[in-house]
Amino acid sequence: MRVNIKQLSRKLSRQLLQICDNDTRLAQRELYWMLEHVLANNTDSTQSHLTLGDTKKLINMVTDRVEHHKPLQYILGTQPFCDLDIITRPPTLIPRWETEEWVYRLLTYIKDSIQTRQIEKPVRVLDLCTGSGCIALALARHLPTHSAHIQAVDVSASALNLARLNARELAAQLSNNVIFSSMDILSTDQISDEPFDLIVSNPPYVTHAEYDALTPDVKNWEDPGALVAENDGMAFHLHIAKAIGTRGILSPRLAWPRLVMEIGGSHQVSPITCALHENGLKDVQVWKDLAGKDRAIAAG
Ligand SMILES: C[S@@+](CC[C@H](N)C(=O)[O-])C[C@H]1O[C@@H](n2cnc3c(N)ncnc32)[C@H](O)[C@@H]1O
């Protein structure tokens, strides 16, 4: 027995409306992605009819989305990020478009720097709080072949497992190696004893009050340890600034920027800028995202 896709879709997209702010097009789009995912994994269903097994799978996906607020990216299992399909698995943070934006921007600076300064030996890059590994892997994909040695750290064992899985699955698309290791960056002033040419980080930066106001899609599924930070969400940024300044671990081989950190908004700009200046980092600039929000702080 087979189920007519058109009839089923009408029913399921109506159910999806409640988690799509009653936006019919969004509900239809979410359903389309789920259906595409089901069809990609089975040869017995057709474009017009689903097998009973696939029908059940699709209904379960919609139920997970509507009743359990499971993010679509966890249902589909991947999220596009800088031209890579990053595997997503709860509770590791799903890569965000805001992050993708500044990583693309950073890539233009770094590529230009490598070329104009004719840097021959690979640049050393450190990604702090790597999560799924998306930033480190995006740099590994887009920087010129063998031009970078990339290290990435995280405190969460499940995040590191996922990052390593991503590195294995995406290996054929990477032009540079990434090494992942475990580190609690807040527990040490010695983030590194070797110099790096570039340090990047998307650390936790949500305040407790902001966390309380987040939707169940986030709160029920993503690790709070990936989101919340003390000190008005700035504990990691301030710690990183101090650790870099104290140890002087940024080398002068690359042109600006040599440090980029994602931030939670304009309220964090001034304290973080002060901390960067106090610790010897110059030319601090704020990068906005496409929504016009202060999204990243870049410094030299
Ligand atoms: C906002 S997520 C960013 C993940 C990824 N870089 C991205 O952009 O999607 C922050 C990450 O910081 C990690 N983290 C939290 N506390 C940490 C600590 N003390 N030391 C190192 N990593 C930490 C979390 O496990 C989480 O993966």
Coordinates of C-alpha atoms and ligand atoms in Angstrom, one line a residue:
M1 CA 0.0 0.0 0.0
R2 CA 1.2 3.5 -0.8
V3 CA 0.2 7.0 0.4
N4 CA -0.5 9.9 -1.8
I5 CA 2.1 12.6 -1.1
K6 CA -0.1 15.6 -2.0
Q7 CA -2.9 14.6 0.4
L8 CA -0.5 13.8 3.2
S9 CA 1.5 17.0 2.6
R10 CA -1.6 19.1 3.0
K11 CA -2.3 17.6 6.4
L12 CA 1.2 17.7 7.7
S13 CA 1.9 21.3 6.6
R14 CA -1.2 22.3 8.5
Q15 CA 0.3 20.7 11.6
L16 CA 3.6 22.5 11.1
L17 CA 1.9 25.9 11.0
Q18 CA 1.9 26.1 14.8
I19 CA 5.7 26.0 15.0
C20 CA 6.1 28.2 11.9
D21 CA 4.3 31.3 13.3
N22 CA 1.3 30.4 11.0
D23 CA 3.6 31.2 8.0
T24 CA 2.2 28.8 5.3
R25 CA 5.2 29.1 3.1
L26 CA 7.6 28.3 5.9
A27 CA 5.5 25.3 6.9
Q28 CA 5.5 24.0 3.3
R29 CA 9.2 24.6 3.0
E30 CA 10.0 22.7 6.2
L31 CA 7.8 19.8 5.0
Y32 CA 9.5 19.9 1.6
W33 CA 12.9 19.5 3.3
M34 CA 11.7 16.6 5.4
L35 CA 10.1 14.9 2.4
E36 CA 13.2 15.4 0.4
H37 CA 15.2 13.8 3.2
V38 CA 12.9 10.8 3.4
L39 CA 12.9 10.3 -0.4
A40 CA 16.7 10.6 -0.6
N41 CA 17.0 7.5 1.7
N42 CA 14.6 5.2 0.0
T43 CA 14.1 3.9 -3.5
D44 CA 10.7 2.3 -3.1
S45 CA 8.8 5.6 -2.7
T46 CA 8.1 7.7 -5.7
Q47 CA 7.7 11.5 -6.2
S48 CA 3.9 11.0 -5.9
H49 CA 3.5 8.1 -3.5
L50 CA 5.2 7.1 -0.2
T51 CA 5.6 3.6 1.1
L52 CA 4.0 3.0 4.5
G53 CA 7.5 2.9 6.1
D54 CA 8.4 6.3 4.6
T55 CA 5.0 7.7 5.6
K56 CA 5.6 6.7 9.2
K57 CA 9.1 8.3 9.0
L58 CA 7.7 11.6 7.7
I59 CA 4.9 11.7 10.3
N60 CA 7.5 11.0 13.1
M61 CA 9.6 13.9 11.8
V62 CA 6.7 16.3 11.9
T63 CA 5.7 15.0 15.3
D64 CA 9.2 15.6 16.6
R65 CA 9.1 19.1 15.2
V66 CA 5.7 20.1 16.4
E67 CA 5.4 18.3 19.7
H68 CA 9.0 18.2 20.9
H69 CA 10.2 21.4 19.2
K70 CA 13.1 19.5 17.6
P71 CA 15.1 21.9 15.4
L72 CA 14.8 21.1 11.7
Q73 CA 18.6 20.7 11.5
Y74 CA 18.6 17.9 14.0
I75 CA 15.8 16.2 12.2
L76 CA 17.5 16.5 8.8
G77 CA 20.9 15.7 10.3
T78 CA 22.9 18.4 8.6
Q79 CA 23.3 22.1 8.2
P80 CA 25.0 23.8 5.3
F81 CA 27.9 26.0 6.5
C82 CA 30.4 27.7 4.1
D83 CA 29.8 25.2 1.4
L84 CA 30.0 22.1 3.7
D85 CA 27.2 19.9 5.0
I86 CA 28.0 19.9 8.7
I87 CA 26.5 16.9 10.5
T88 CA 24.3 18.1 13.4
R89 CA 23.5 16.1 16.5
P90 CA 22.0 17.2 19.8
P91 CA 23.1 18.7 22.1
T92 CA 26.0 20.2 20.1
L93 CA 25.2 23.7 18.8
I94 CA 23.8 23.9 15.3
P95 CA 26.0 26.2 13.2
R96 CA 24.3 29.5 12.6
W97 CA 24.0 31.7 9.5
E98 CA 25.4 34.7 11.5
T99 CA 28.6 32.7 12.1
E100 CA 28.8 31.6 8.5
E101 CA 28.7 35.2 7.4
W102 CA 31.7 36.5 9.5
V103 CA 33.7 33.3 8.6
Y104 CA 33.3 34.1 4.9
R105 CA 34.3 37.7 5.6
L106 CA 37.4 36.6 7.6
L107 CA 38.4 34.2 4.8
T108 CA 38.7 37.1 2.3
Y109 CA 41.2 38.9 4.7
I110 CA 43.2 35.8 5.4
K111 CA 43.5 34.6 1.8
D112 CA 44.5 38.1 0.8
S113 CA 47.1 38.3 3.7
I114 CA 48.6 34.9 2.7
Q115 CA 48.9 36.1 -0.9
T116 CA 50.2 39.6 -0.4
R117 CA 52.6 38.8 2.4
Q118 CA 53.8 35.7 0.4
I119 CA 53.6 33.6 3.6
E120 CA 55.3 30.3 2.7
K121 CA 55.0 28.3 5.8
P122 CA 51.5 27.2 6.8
V123 CA 49.7 29.7 9.1
R124 CA 48.8 28.4 12.5
V125 CA 45.1 28.8 13.4
L126 CA 43.4 28.1 16.7
D127 CA 39.6 27.7 16.9
L128 CA 38.4 28.0 20.6
C129 CA 35.0 26.5 21.5
T130 CA 34.8 24.6 18.2
G131 CA 31.5 22.7 18.8
S132 CA 30.6 20.8 15.6
G133 CA 33.9 22.0 14.2
C134 CA 32.1 24.2 11.6
I135 CA 34.5 27.2 11.7
A136 CA 37.7 25.2 11.8
L137 CA 36.5 22.9 8.9
A138 CA 35.3 25.9 6.9
L139 CA 38.8 27.5 7.1
A140 CA 40.3 24.1 6.3
R141 CA 38.1 23.9 3.2
H142 CA 38.6 27.4 1.9
L143 CA 42.1 28.4 2.7
P144 CA 44.6 27.5 0.0
T145 CA 45.8 23.9 0.0
H146 CA 48.4 23.2 2.8
S147 CA 48.5 26.8 3.7
A148 CA 47.2 26.3 7.3
H149 CA 47.7 24.1 10.3
I150 CA 44.4 24.3 12.2
Q151 CA 43.8 23.3 15.8
A152 CA 40.4 23.3 17.5
V153 CA 39.4 22.8 21.1
D154 CA 36.3 22.3 23.1
V155 CA 35.4 21.2 26.6
S156 CA 32.5 18.9 25.6
A157 CA 33.3 15.3 24.7
S158 CA 30.1 15.0 22.6
A159 CA 31.0 18.1 20.6
L160 CA 34.5 16.8 20.0
N161 CA 33.2 13.5 18.8
L162 CA 30.9 15.2 16.4
A163 CA 33.7 17.6 15.2
R164 CA 35.9 14.6 14.5
L165 CA 33.1 12.8 12.7
N166 CA 32.6 15.9 10.6
A167 CA 36.3 16.0 9.8
R168 CA 36.2 12.4 8.7
E169 CA 33.1 12.7 6.6
L170 CA 34.2 15.9 4.9
A171 CA 37.8 15.0 4.5
A172 CA 37.6 14.8 0.7
Q173 CA 36.5 18.5 0.6
L174 CA 39.2 19.8 2.9
S175 CA 42.4 21.4 1.7
N176 CA 44.0 21.6 5.1
N177 CA 44.2 19.4 8.3
V178 CA 42.4 20.1 11.5
I179 CA 43.4 18.6 14.8
F180 CA 40.7 18.5 17.5
S181 CA 41.5 18.3 21.2
S182 CA 39.9 18.7 24.6
M183 CA 40.4 21.8 26.7
D184 CA 38.5 23.8 29.3
I185 CA 39.7 27.2 28.2
L186 CA 38.3 28.9 31.4
S187 CA 40.3 26.7 33.7
T188 CA 43.7 27.8 32.3
D189 CA 45.5 31.1 31.5
Q190 CA 47.7 29.0 29.2
I191 CA 45.4 28.5 26.3
S192 CA 48.6 27.8 24.3
D193 CA 52.3 28.0 24.9
E194 CA 53.0 28.2 21.1
P195 CA 52.3 31.2 18.9
F196 CA 49.3 31.3 16.6
D197 CA 48.8 33.5 13.6
L198 CA 45.0 33.6 13.9
I199 CA 42.7 32.8 16.8
V200 CA 38.9 32.5 16.1
S201 CA 36.1 31.8 18.5
N202 CA 32.4 31.6 18.7
P203 CA 32.2 31.1 22.5
P204 CA 29.1 30.9 24.7
Y205 CA 27.8 34.5 25.1
V206 CA 24.1 34.4 26.1
T207 CA 23.3 36.0 29.5
H208 CA 21.1 34.1 32.0
A209 CA 18.2 36.4 31.4
E210 CA 18.5 36.0 27.6
Y211 CA 18.6 32.2 28.0
D212 CA 15.4 32.2 30.0
A213 CA 13.7 34.0 27.1
L214 CA 14.9 31.5 24.4
T215 CA 12.4 29.3 22.6
P216 CA 12.0 25.6 23.4
D217 CA 13.6 24.8 20.0
V218 CA 16.8 25.9 21.6
K219 CA 16.3 25.2 25.3
N220 CA 15.0 21.7 24.9
W221 CA 17.7 20.6 22.5
E222 CA 21.0 22.6 22.5
D223 CA 23.5 22.3 25.3
P224 CA 23.2 25.3 27.7
G225 CA 26.9 25.1 28.2
A226 CA 27.3 26.0 24.5
L227 CA 25.2 29.1 25.0
V228 CA 25.3 30.7 28.5
A229 CA 28.3 32.6 29.9
E230 CA 28.8 34.5 33.1
N231 CA 29.7 38.2 33.3
D232 CA 26.9 39.4 31.1
G233 CA 27.8 36.7 28.6
M234 CA 31.4 38.0 28.2
A235 CA 33.3 35.6 30.5
F236 CA 34.9 33.8 27.5
H237 CA 35.8 36.9 25.5
L238 CA 37.4 38.6 28.5
H239 CA 39.3 35.4 29.4
I240 CA 40.6 34.9 25.9
A241 CA 41.7 38.6 25.7
K242 CA 43.7 38.2 28.9
A243 CA 45.1 34.8 28.0
I244 CA 46.3 36.2 24.6
G245 CA 47.8 39.4 26.1
T246 CA 49.5 37.7 29.0
R247 CA 51.2 35.0 26.9
G248 CA 51.6 37.1 23.7
I249 CA 50.6 34.1 21.7
L250 CA 49.6 36.0 18.5
S251 CA 52.4 36.1 15.9
P252 CA 52.7 39.1 13.6
R253 CA 52.8 37.1 10.3
L254 CA 49.3 37.8 9.2
A255 CA 47.9 41.3 8.5
W256 CA 44.7 42.3 10.4
P257 CA 42.7 40.6 11.8
R258 CA 44.5 38.1 14.0
L259 CA 41.7 37.6 16.4
V260 CA 38.0 37.3 15.7
M261 CA 35.3 36.5 18.3
E262 CA 31.6 36.3 17.8
I263 CA 29.5 38.4 20.2
G264 CA 25.9 38.6 21.5
G265 CA 25.2 42.2 20.6
S266 CA 26.1 45.9 21.0
H267 CA 25.9 45.7 24.8
Q268 CA 29.1 43.6 24.8
V269 CA 31.1 45.8 22.4
S270 CA 32.5 48.3 24.9
P271 CA 33.7 46.0 27.7
I272 CA 35.3 43.5 25.2
T273 CA 37.0 46.3 23.3
C274 CA 38.5 47.7 26.5
A275 CA 39.7 44.2 27.5
L276 CA 41.3 43.8 24.1
H277 CA 43.1 47.2 24.3
E278 CA 44.2 46.5 27.8
N279 CA 45.8 43.3 26.6
G280 CA 47.7 44.8 23.7
L281 CA 45.3 44.1 20.8
K282 CA 44.9 47.0 18.4
D283 CA 42.6 48.2 15.7
V284 CA 39.5 46.7 17.2
Q285 CA 36.5 46.6 14.8
V286 CA 32.9 45.4 15.1
W287 CA 31.5 43.4 12.2
K288 CA 27.7 43.6 11.8
D289 CA 25.6 40.7 10.5
L290 CA 23.1 40.9 7.6
A291 CA 20.4 41.8 10.2
G292 CA 22.4 44.9 11.2
K293 CA 23.4 43.4 14.6
D294 CA 26.9 43.7 16.0
R295 CA 28.0 40.1 15.5
A296 CA 31.8 39.8 15.7
I297 CA 34.8 41.7 17.1
A298 CA 37.9 41.6 15.0
A299 CA 41.3 42.8 16.3
G300 CA 44.9 42.9 15.3
Ligands
LIG1 C1 28.4 28.9 20.8 S1 29.0 27.2 20.8 C2 30.0 27.4 19.3 C3 30.2 26.1 18.5 C4 30.8 26.3 17.1 N1 32.1 27.0 17.1 C5 29.8 27.1 16.2 O1 30.1 28.2 15.8 O2 28.7 26.6 15.9 C6 30.2 27.3 22.1 C7 31.0 26.0 22.3 O3 31.9 26.3 23.4 C8 32.1 25.1 24.2 N2 32.5 25.4 25.5 C9 31.8 25.8 26.6 N3 32.5 26.0 27.7 C10 33.8 25.8 27.3 C11 35.1 25.8 27.9 N4 35.1 26.2 29.2 N5 36.2 25.5 27.3 C12 36.1 25.2 26.0 N6 35.0 25.1 25.3 C13 33.8 25.4 25.9 C14 30.7 24.4 24.1 O4 30.9 23.0 24.3 C15 30.3 24.7 22.7 O5 30.6 23.7 21.8

